[in-house]
Short mmCIF file of C-alpha atoms in Angstrom, two decimals:
data_model
loop_
_atom_site.label_atom_id
_atom_site.label_comp_id
_atom_site.label_asym_id
_atom_site.label_seq_id
_atom_site.Cartn_x
_atom_site.Cartn_y
_atom_site.Cartn_z
CA MET A 1 41.66 -21.95 78.12
CA ARG A 2 43.16 -24.41 75.72
CA THR A 3 42.86 -22.08 72.73
CA ARG A 4 44.27 -19.09 74.56
CA LEU A 5 47.15 -20.94 75.76
CA LEU A 6 48.07 -22.09 72.35
CA GLY A 7 47.46 -18.75 70.94
CA THR A 8 50.11 -17.33 73.37
CA LEU A 9 52.58 -19.91 72.50
CA ILE A 10 52.67 -19.16 68.85
CA LEU A 11 52.96 -15.45 69.38
CA THR A 12 55.88 -14.05 67.46
CA GLY A 13 57.12 -11.50 65.05
CA GLY A 14 54.91 -8.65 66.07
CA VAL A 15 51.69 -10.57 65.79
CA THR A 16 49.50 -9.87 68.81
CA ALA A 17 47.56 -12.21 70.90
CA ALA A 18 44.31 -10.44 69.97
CA ALA A 19 45.05 -11.02 66.38
CA ILE A 20 45.68 -14.79 66.57
CA THR A 21 44.24 -16.05 69.85
CA GLY A 22 42.10 -19.25 69.03
CA ALA A 23 43.29 -19.65 65.53
CA VAL A 24 45.09 -22.83 66.26
CA ALA A 25 43.01 -25.77 65.03
CA LEU A 26 40.93 -27.87 67.53
CA ASP A 27 39.31 -31.36 67.39
CA ALA A 28 35.68 -31.86 67.20
CA PRO A 29 33.96 -31.72 70.72
CA GLY A 30 32.53 -34.77 72.38
CA ASP A 31 34.95 -37.51 70.88
CA THR A 32 37.31 -38.89 73.66
CA ARG A 33 39.71 -40.19 71.06
CA ASN A 34 39.74 -36.73 69.38
CA ALA A 35 40.49 -35.20 72.88
CA GLN A 36 43.30 -37.55 73.62
CA ALA A 37 44.87 -37.05 70.15
CA SER A 38 44.37 -33.19 70.71
CA ALA A 39 46.07 -33.27 73.96
CA ALA A 40 49.02 -35.24 72.60
CA SER A 41 49.36 -32.87 69.63
CA GLN A 42 49.28 -29.85 71.90
CA VAL A 43 52.21 -31.29 73.83
CA GLN A 44 54.10 -31.80 70.50
CA ALA A 45 53.12 -28.33 69.23
CA ALA A 46 54.38 -26.86 72.45
CA LYS A 47 57.78 -28.27 71.41
CA ARG A 48 57.72 -27.89 67.83
CA GLN A 49 55.60 -25.37 65.90
CA GLN A 50 54.87 -24.31 62.39
CA ASN A 51 54.17 -20.59 61.64
CA LEU A 52 50.45 -20.61 60.93
CA PHE A 53 50.34 -16.92 60.10
CA LEU A 54 52.66 -16.40 57.15
CA ARG A 55 53.20 -12.75 56.02
CA TYR A 56 52.87 -11.37 52.39
CA VAL A 57 53.25 -7.99 51.02
CA THR A 58 50.26 -6.50 49.12
CA ALA A 59 50.77 -6.27 45.33
CA GLY A 60 48.21 -3.59 44.96
CA PRO A 61 45.63 -1.95 47.07
CA CYS A 62 43.49 -4.73 48.76
CA THR A 63 39.80 -4.19 49.64
CA VAL A 64 38.96 -6.11 52.75
CA TYR A 65 35.45 -6.85 53.68
CA LEU A 66 33.97 -7.68 57.12
CA ASN A 67 32.34 -10.79 55.71
CA TYR A 68 32.24 -12.69 52.48
CA PRO A 69 30.64 -10.43 50.04
CA LYS A 70 27.33 -11.82 48.49
CA SER A 71 23.83 -10.75 48.16
CA LYS A 72 22.08 -9.42 51.35
CA VAL A 73 25.14 -9.65 53.55
CA LYS A 74 25.27 -6.47 55.76
CA GLY A 75 28.17 -4.55 57.14
CA ASN A 76 30.30 -4.58 53.81
CA GLY A 77 29.30 -1.09 52.82
CA HIS A 78 32.49 0.54 54.01
CA PRO A 79 35.35 -1.98 53.45
CA LEU A 80 38.87 -1.34 54.68
CA THR A 81 41.67 -0.69 52.23
CA VAL A 82 45.15 -2.06 52.74
CA PRO A 83 47.50 0.02 50.55
CA ALA A 84 50.05 -1.57 48.12
CA GLY A 85 53.30 -2.64 49.69
CA GLN A 86 51.82 -3.29 53.21
CA GLN A 87 52.07 -6.62 55.16
CA ILE A 88 49.11 -8.90 55.55
CA ILE A 89 48.72 -12.35 57.07
CA TRP A 90 47.36 -14.89 54.71
CA ARG A 91 45.21 -17.71 56.51
CA TYR A 92 43.49 -19.57 53.84
CA ASN A 93 41.92 -19.38 50.45
CA ILE A 94 38.12 -19.37 50.59
CA ASP A 95 37.57 -20.10 46.89
CA ALA A 96 39.39 -19.46 43.61
CA LYS A 97 38.86 -15.70 44.02
CA ARG A 98 39.03 -14.73 47.65
CA ALA A 99 40.91 -15.22 50.61
CA MET A 100 40.76 -14.87 54.57
CA ILE A 101 43.50 -12.48 55.83
CA SER A 102 44.55 -10.67 59.00
CA ILE A 103 45.95 -7.08 58.94
CA PRO A 104 48.91 -6.70 61.44
CA ALA A 105 48.58 -2.93 61.42
CA ARG A 106 44.99 -3.22 62.86
CA ALA A 107 45.93 -5.74 65.49
CA HIS A 108 44.35 -3.51 68.14
CA ASN A 109 41.47 -2.23 66.06
CA TYR A 110 38.39 -4.35 65.06
CA PRO A 111 38.04 -5.68 62.61
CA TRP A 112 41.59 -7.08 61.96
CA TRP A 113 40.29 -10.06 60.03
CA GLY A 114 38.62 -9.79 56.73
CA VAL A 115 38.01 -11.17 53.25
CA THR A 116 39.89 -9.77 50.22
CA ASP A 117 40.57 -10.78 46.56
CA ARG A 118 43.63 -13.12 46.17
CA SER A 119 44.83 -11.10 43.24
CA CYS A 120 45.82 -8.25 45.39
CA ILE A 121 48.21 -10.43 47.72
CA GLY A 122 51.77 -10.38 46.43
CA LYS A 123 54.73 -12.35 47.65
CA SER A 124 55.99 -13.53 50.96
CA ILE A 125 58.68 -11.92 53.11
CA ARG A 126 61.43 -14.00 54.71
CA GLN A 127 60.13 -15.37 58.02
CA TRP A 128 60.33 -18.42 60.21
CA LEU A 129 58.43 -21.57 59.13
CA ILE A 130 59.46 -24.27 61.73
CA ARG A 131 60.87 -23.64 65.18
CA GLU A 132 61.59 -25.90 68.21
CA LYS A 133 61.72 -25.20 71.84
CA THR A 134 65.08 -25.73 73.43
CA ALA A 135 66.62 -25.15 77.07
CA LYS A 136 67.79 -21.80 75.73
CA GLY A 137 64.51 -20.70 74.18
CA TRP A 138 62.95 -20.98 70.66
CA LYS A 139 65.31 -22.11 67.79
CA VAL A 140 64.35 -21.57 64.15
CA VAL A 141 65.01 -24.79 62.17
CA LYS A 142 63.38 -23.77 58.88
CA ARG A 143 62.54 -20.50 57.28
CA TYR A 144 59.89 -19.60 54.73
CA PRO A 145 61.77 -17.71 51.96
CA ALA A 146 60.76 -14.33 50.46
CA GLY A 147 59.23 -14.11 47.12
CA ARG A 148 56.64 -16.90 47.18
CA PRO A 149 53.09 -16.53 46.14
CA ILE A 150 50.27 -17.71 48.53
CA PRO A 151 49.37 -21.31 48.27
CA ASN A 152 46.64 -22.51 45.83
CA ARG A 153 44.89 -24.83 48.35
CA ILE A 154 41.13 -24.18 48.81
CA LYS A 155 39.56 -24.19 52.26
CA GLN A 156 42.75 -25.47 53.94
CA GLY A 157 44.77 -23.53 56.47
CA ARG A 158 48.16 -24.13 58.09
CA SER A 159 48.00 -26.20 61.23
CA ASN A 160 50.41 -27.99 63.62
CA GLN A 161 49.02 -31.33 62.40
CA ALA A 162 51.49 -33.73 60.92
CA ASP A 163 50.97 -32.75 57.37
CA GLY A 164 50.92 -28.99 58.30
CA TRP A 165 47.28 -28.40 56.99
CA ARG A 166 43.76 -28.67 58.15
CA LYS A 167 40.44 -28.33 56.54
CA VAL A 168 38.47 -25.15 56.98
CA TYR A 169 34.64 -25.46 57.33
CA PHE A 170 33.62 -22.52 55.17
CA PRO A 171 30.52 -22.57 55.41
CA GLU A 172 29.96 -24.23 58.67
CA THR A 173 27.03 -26.67 59.04
CA SER A 174 23.71 -25.73 60.64
CA ALA A 175 22.39 -26.73 64.21
CA ARG A 176 19.11 -26.74 66.11
CA ILE A 177 18.23 -23.14 67.08
CA VAL A 178 17.12 -22.70 70.66
CA ALA A 179 17.03 -18.82 70.87
CA ARG A 180 16.45 -16.28 68.29
CA HIS A 181 17.40 -12.71 67.94
CA GLN A 182 20.05 -12.42 70.66
CA GLN A 183 22.06 -9.36 70.82
CA THR A 184 25.95 -9.42 70.83
CA HIS A 185 27.49 -7.13 73.57
CA ARG A 186 30.89 -6.80 71.97
CA ASN A 187 32.85 -7.26 68.82
CA ALA A 188 33.39 -10.92 67.99
CA THR A 189 35.02 -13.16 65.19
CA LEU A 190 33.01 -16.01 63.74
CA ARG A 191 34.91 -19.26 63.81
CA ASP A 192 34.59 -22.75 62.33
CA ARG A 193 34.84 -25.93 64.25
CA HIS A 194 38.66 -25.93 64.22
CA ASN A 195 38.66 -22.33 65.13
CA PHE A 196 39.55 -20.81 61.85
CA VAL A 197 38.18 -17.31 61.42
CA ILE A 198 35.13 -17.34 58.86
CA GLY A 199 33.83 -13.98 59.52
CA ASN A 200 33.03 -11.21 61.82
CA VAL A 201 30.09 -10.31 64.17
CA PRO A 202 30.26 -6.66 65.37
CA ALA A 203 28.82 -5.79 68.77
CA ASN A 204 24.91 -5.11 68.73
CA TRP A 205 24.29 -7.52 65.89
CA HIS A 206 21.76 -10.15 66.56
CA VAL A 207 22.24 -14.03 66.16
CA ASN A 208 20.15 -17.08 66.40
CA VAL A 209 21.72 -19.20 69.11
CA SER A 210 21.92 -23.08 68.68
CA SER A 211 22.25 -25.98 71.19
CA ALA A 212 25.89 -26.71 69.88
CA TYR A 213 28.76 -25.81 72.06
CA ARG A 214 32.52 -26.82 72.05
CA SER A 215 35.56 -26.33 74.31
CA GLY A 216 33.61 -26.57 77.66
CA ARG A 217 30.86 -24.29 76.33
CA HIS A 218 33.44 -21.58 75.64
CA TRP A 219 32.22 -21.48 72.03
CA VAL A 220 28.52 -21.56 70.91
CA LYS A 221 27.21 -22.21 67.32
CA VAL A 222 25.05 -19.33 65.98
CA TYR A 223 23.51 -18.24 62.76
CA VAL A 224 24.29 -14.64 61.90
CA PRO A 225 21.46 -13.18 59.69
CA ASN A 226 23.55 -10.21 58.74
CA ALA A 227 26.37 -12.35 57.44
CA LYS A 228 24.17 -15.01 56.13
CA ARG A 229 26.45 -17.55 57.85
CA TRP A 230 26.72 -20.07 60.50
CA GLY A 231 29.81 -20.41 62.97
CA TYR A 232 30.95 -20.26 66.57
CA ILE A 233 31.27 -17.15 68.65
CA GLU A 234 32.50 -16.93 72.17
CA SER A 235 29.50 -17.48 74.69
CA SER A 236 30.61 -14.64 76.62
CA VAL A 237 29.75 -12.22 73.69
CA LEU A 238 26.05 -12.85 74.51
CA HIS A 239 26.25 -11.96 78.22
#
């Protein structure tokens, strides 16, 4: 519920809850100090927020893959194409070549997250960067200017932490497997421990389920053979 609440709080500028729910960074489970710090940061974030989903215009056609393209990864045979001049949301750079993005135009169509080449992402549009909650509603206190390229940081995404950034665990670590070949019953996104999207898990794919959970067992860590990747999916996807 914590993740969904924050996802609703940062909804703005036409980005749907479906596209961004859960993308706010979370602390590691099982640590009381982390939980206390997280609760305090959530209160602060509710009053002062950074735009975690900055928009850019594509400089050329962007080929968007379901999961990071590498040998033996399945599901990338029919990638999406975002035409030149369209808006995308940059989330973070996976490496020197590729980035994780969201496609606003597909906010109600799975998948809306995917991996693309950084070279096709153009400049930013003018948008809010920092805003504060007042008695009269949200007030923009700082704007992100038009014409900026995406950041060069690798495996770091914007967050409401003090320095404005958080590490992305791409790839995620492994865990003890307790059930193999479990079928997913609906489309899902694959997340890291801080809830950054690191891939996609379509309905009817099979995963190996581990004993690792977070957020009150809302998220379970799995290995996705088709994507060749570890990460968290919502536990309800398996029921």
